Amino acid sequence: MDARQGLRVSLSRHRAAGAAAVLACALAAAVIQAAQPPVWHVQAEVLVAEGSTTYRLTSPFDAVPALDRGLEQLPEQLTAKAHLVKMVKRTNLIDRWESSRPLLLRLKGAVMEKVRGPVAEADQLDALVSMVDQKLNVWVERDRVFIACEWPERDIAVAVVEGTVQALKGLRQEREIKALESSAQALDAQRAGVEAEMQQRLEFIGTEQRAAAAARRWPQYAGAQEQLLRDGARRSELWLQGFNVHLRAEAMARSSSHRYLVTRPALPPRRPEGANTMGWVLAFLVTAVTVFVAAAVLAAYRSGRVVSEGQLVDSLGLPVVGRLRLGWSGIMVRAEWRTALPGVALGLASGLALAAGRGSLAAGLVPTLLLVGAVALWRLPLKWPLLVLLLVAVTVDDPTDRPYYNLWRSPLWPVGRLFFTNVLWFTGFELSVMGLAALTVLRRLFGLSAKAEAPGLPGPGPLRTALLVSFLTVCWLIAWGVLRGGVFREALWQFRALLSMPVVAMLALVAFDFPKDLRLVGRVLVFGSVVKALLGTYFIYRVALPMGEYPPHTTGHNDTMVFVIGVVLALVRVWEWPSWRNLGEALLWLPFLAMALRLNDRRIAYVDIAMVLGFVYLLSPMHRTKRFATQVMVVMIPVLLIYTAVGWNARGGIFKPVVKVRSIIAPAADTEEESSNVERDIENFNLLKSWERDPMLGQGFGHAFKEFLPSNDFAQSSFGHIGHNSVLWLLWIGGIFGFFGVWLYLGITSFFFARALRRASDVSERVGLLVAIGVIITYLLQSFGDMGTQAMQFVFFVSVAVAIIGRSASRHGVWRAPAPSL
């Protein structure tokens, strides 16, 4: 029986279960919606506009600070308990809160007051302060401060936001101006002390002069006179400093009203948050239909299997059964009343989600979608959820990588925030990987691994052992670092990608059937790279340039690997299989990648492509394309040498490739590239000097390397916790033993690549192997050049590359692998 027929049978048989689920959904939505109060959303926007003229007049020799200087501390300052207590008292929330509560909650409060007695005012104040802390949201975007509040009563929401705006304006008086006044008073006190000492010395000099005149001797006050001159200079200096600070404080006080400009006041909204009556009705109807169908199918799944006529004929061998008219296209095992319970539970969950989402259709469908997703995860092969995660990794934005220079948020930004930032201690990617690992273990315990995993051996034994050693080594370095005084919060950002790598690699080894699944992985890469290229182009020409901004990159630094591997895949396909179709697809795809590389402007991307293509040329067998390329390179060597020599000191034009090469090898003095190279050299020196303290076992995670030489990149490296050169950084973290333990699988993978490439006769398999080793080379280059070990994109790319090489090695028997266990 096909899916359409099974759905029709389930709906006709289990109408009661579906109706019960719909009734439960309606009751839950009605009760929760009646119990919860309305939510009024009020928001204000404040523009920070510090006048530079005032600052230059009061501090002519200091650089004018940026507009957003110090704004990152404003959310924490405005939501401090002291400010919240003042706000609660100023808005009289204690008296107004009880009247704004819903009827059911007021009845509950009255009953609890009868049982436990009246609540003390101090306890009410603490409860309201905690509630305001939860309802009030303050965040900063560049030079703008946003203040939002959601409250059951409209007037209170407006009062809370307006009170926070006033507190924001008062912060300057409380903190900056008072700090300047305190500093000025301290300078005045020092000057008064110096003047008092000067007066004492003047009196001493006068007394000594009179005594010397009476005794007819030379006066002895030369030292006091010299000190008096120094005190005079010190007094003048203190007076000038105090005057400047007084002047700055007065100017700041007079210009306070111009610093924070309210561009969007806290206006009372017209209606509370949530859908209107028509929206509620439509959302409930769609949710009810979805819940009805899901409950009926779930009841059919719980009650027994639907058997069609064809299945009866095949099983019984009686063709006459196929001619019977059974009335509803099949036979169902008799249902029990227990089969309706899961549907009722689903209805309750959907009604609760619909009410909690205040009439949002998306919220009402969440329980059903979660159920469908759980069933799909349990029944689908492991390669599909892994492909979805790979697609997300190469397509969506990583908010931690400052995509689009923080000037624009693409439509994929919310998805990236879910997967790349912390959800529950770990990011969405890491939680997904943990879930897939647990699902794989459960499937094996229930004997379902044959249907969920790819057939054949999941890679050679030494490779699987190396992945296990990498996982255990990272765990050891976590414990080693924390036990030695490391900060686990910092360690969490250091080890998360390194710990996920062997887990994802093992999942890829058991999930993918290479070279059969190479085309699927290639399609994911093509789609993701084209989407990233289009988003970056749109950002530059439709967002940044109209704003007058010239950002140094478009998407993010970690997206370099996406574009590099895309270029490598397109060129290697033509290299190994020079057909018109492959050439046409490459010419169709490469312009998007070239535009993305140009706009993202990462020098290391060109180094990656050149190094990978060089390795591909050396490792690939001699064929017609390689022979032709060799002849062309021999002829072009003199031309390239002359072209490079002539354009070495050029600035652009037709010699722009030479300029790019020189910026990498030997950048000109006083350029941004030369400064970047110097900063990297300083950081590498600091890493090596820190490594010398414990070269064998390392420091473990949670520590920071020491800044022996000052560096401007020290703050970008999270103040020593993460190094740009991940190779030296990992050597410092783990020492020699930890370094080789973590990356041992890369060496073993390269060994199996060399053996499998000789035996690979299929062109698509050779392309997959060459691209896989290109991924590993790119990963090592990115690690050496720019924090390659910290990106989740690299985790999925490298894991798939390990799986391609491992599966190919097992397929060709380049290692004596044990027989598969039953």
Coordinates of N, CA and C in Angstrom, one line a residue, residues 1 5 307-319 321-324 326 329-330:
M1 N 0.8 -1.2 0.0 CA 0.0 0.0 0.0 C 0.9 1.2 0.0
Q5 N -2.6 5.9 -0.2 CA -3.7 5.0 0.2 C -3.7 4.7 1.7
V307 N -2.8 -3.5 5.7 CA -2.5 -4.6 4.8 C -3.3 -4.4 3.5
S308 N -2.7 -4.2 2.4 CA -3.4 -4.1 1.1 C -3.7 -5.4 0.5
E309 N -4.5 -5.3 -0.6 CA -4.8 -6.6 -1.3 C -3.6 -7.2 -1.9
G310 N -2.7 -6.3 -2.5 CA -1.5 -6.9 -3.1 C -0.6 -7.6 -2.1
Q311 N -0.5 -7.0 -0.9 CA 0.3 -7.7 0.1 C -0.3 -9.0 0.5
L312 N -1.7 -9.1 0.6 CA -2.3 -10.4 0.9 C -2.0 -11.4 -0.2
V313 N -2.1 -11.0 -1.4 CA -1.9 -11.9 -2.5 C -0.5 -12.4 -2.5
D314 N 0.5 -11.5 -2.3 CA 1.9 -11.9 -2.3 C 2.2 -12.8 -1.1
S315 N 1.6 -12.6 0.1 CA 1.9 -13.4 1.2 C 1.2 -14.7 1.2
L316 N -0.1 -14.8 0.8 CA -0.9 -16.0 0.8 C -0.9 -16.8 -0.5
G317 N -0.5 -16.1 -1.6 CA -0.4 -16.8 -2.8 C -1.8 -17.2 -3.4
L318 N -2.8 -16.4 -3.0 CA -4.2 -16.7 -3.5 C -4.7 -15.5 -4.3
P319 N -4.6 -15.6 -5.6 CA -5.0 -14.5 -6.5 C -6.5 -14.1 -6.3
V321 N -8.1 -13.5 -3.7 CA -8.2 -12.5 -2.7 C -8.1 -11.1 -3.3
G322 N -7.3 -11.0 -4.3 CA -7.2 -9.7 -4.9 C -8.4 -9.2 -5.6
R323 N -9.4 -10.1 -5.9 CA -10.6 -9.7 -6.6 C -11.7 -9.3 -5.6
L324 N -11.5 -9.5 -4.3 CA -12.5 -9.1 -3.3 C -12.6 -7.6 -3.2
L326 N -13.1 -5.0 -0.5 CA -13.1 -4.9 0.9 C -13.7 -3.6 1.5
S329 N -10.3 -0.4 0.9 CA -9.0 -0.6 0.3 C -8.0 -1.3 1.2
G330 N -8.4 -1.9 2.2 CA -7.4 -2.6 3.0 C -8.0 -3.2 4.3

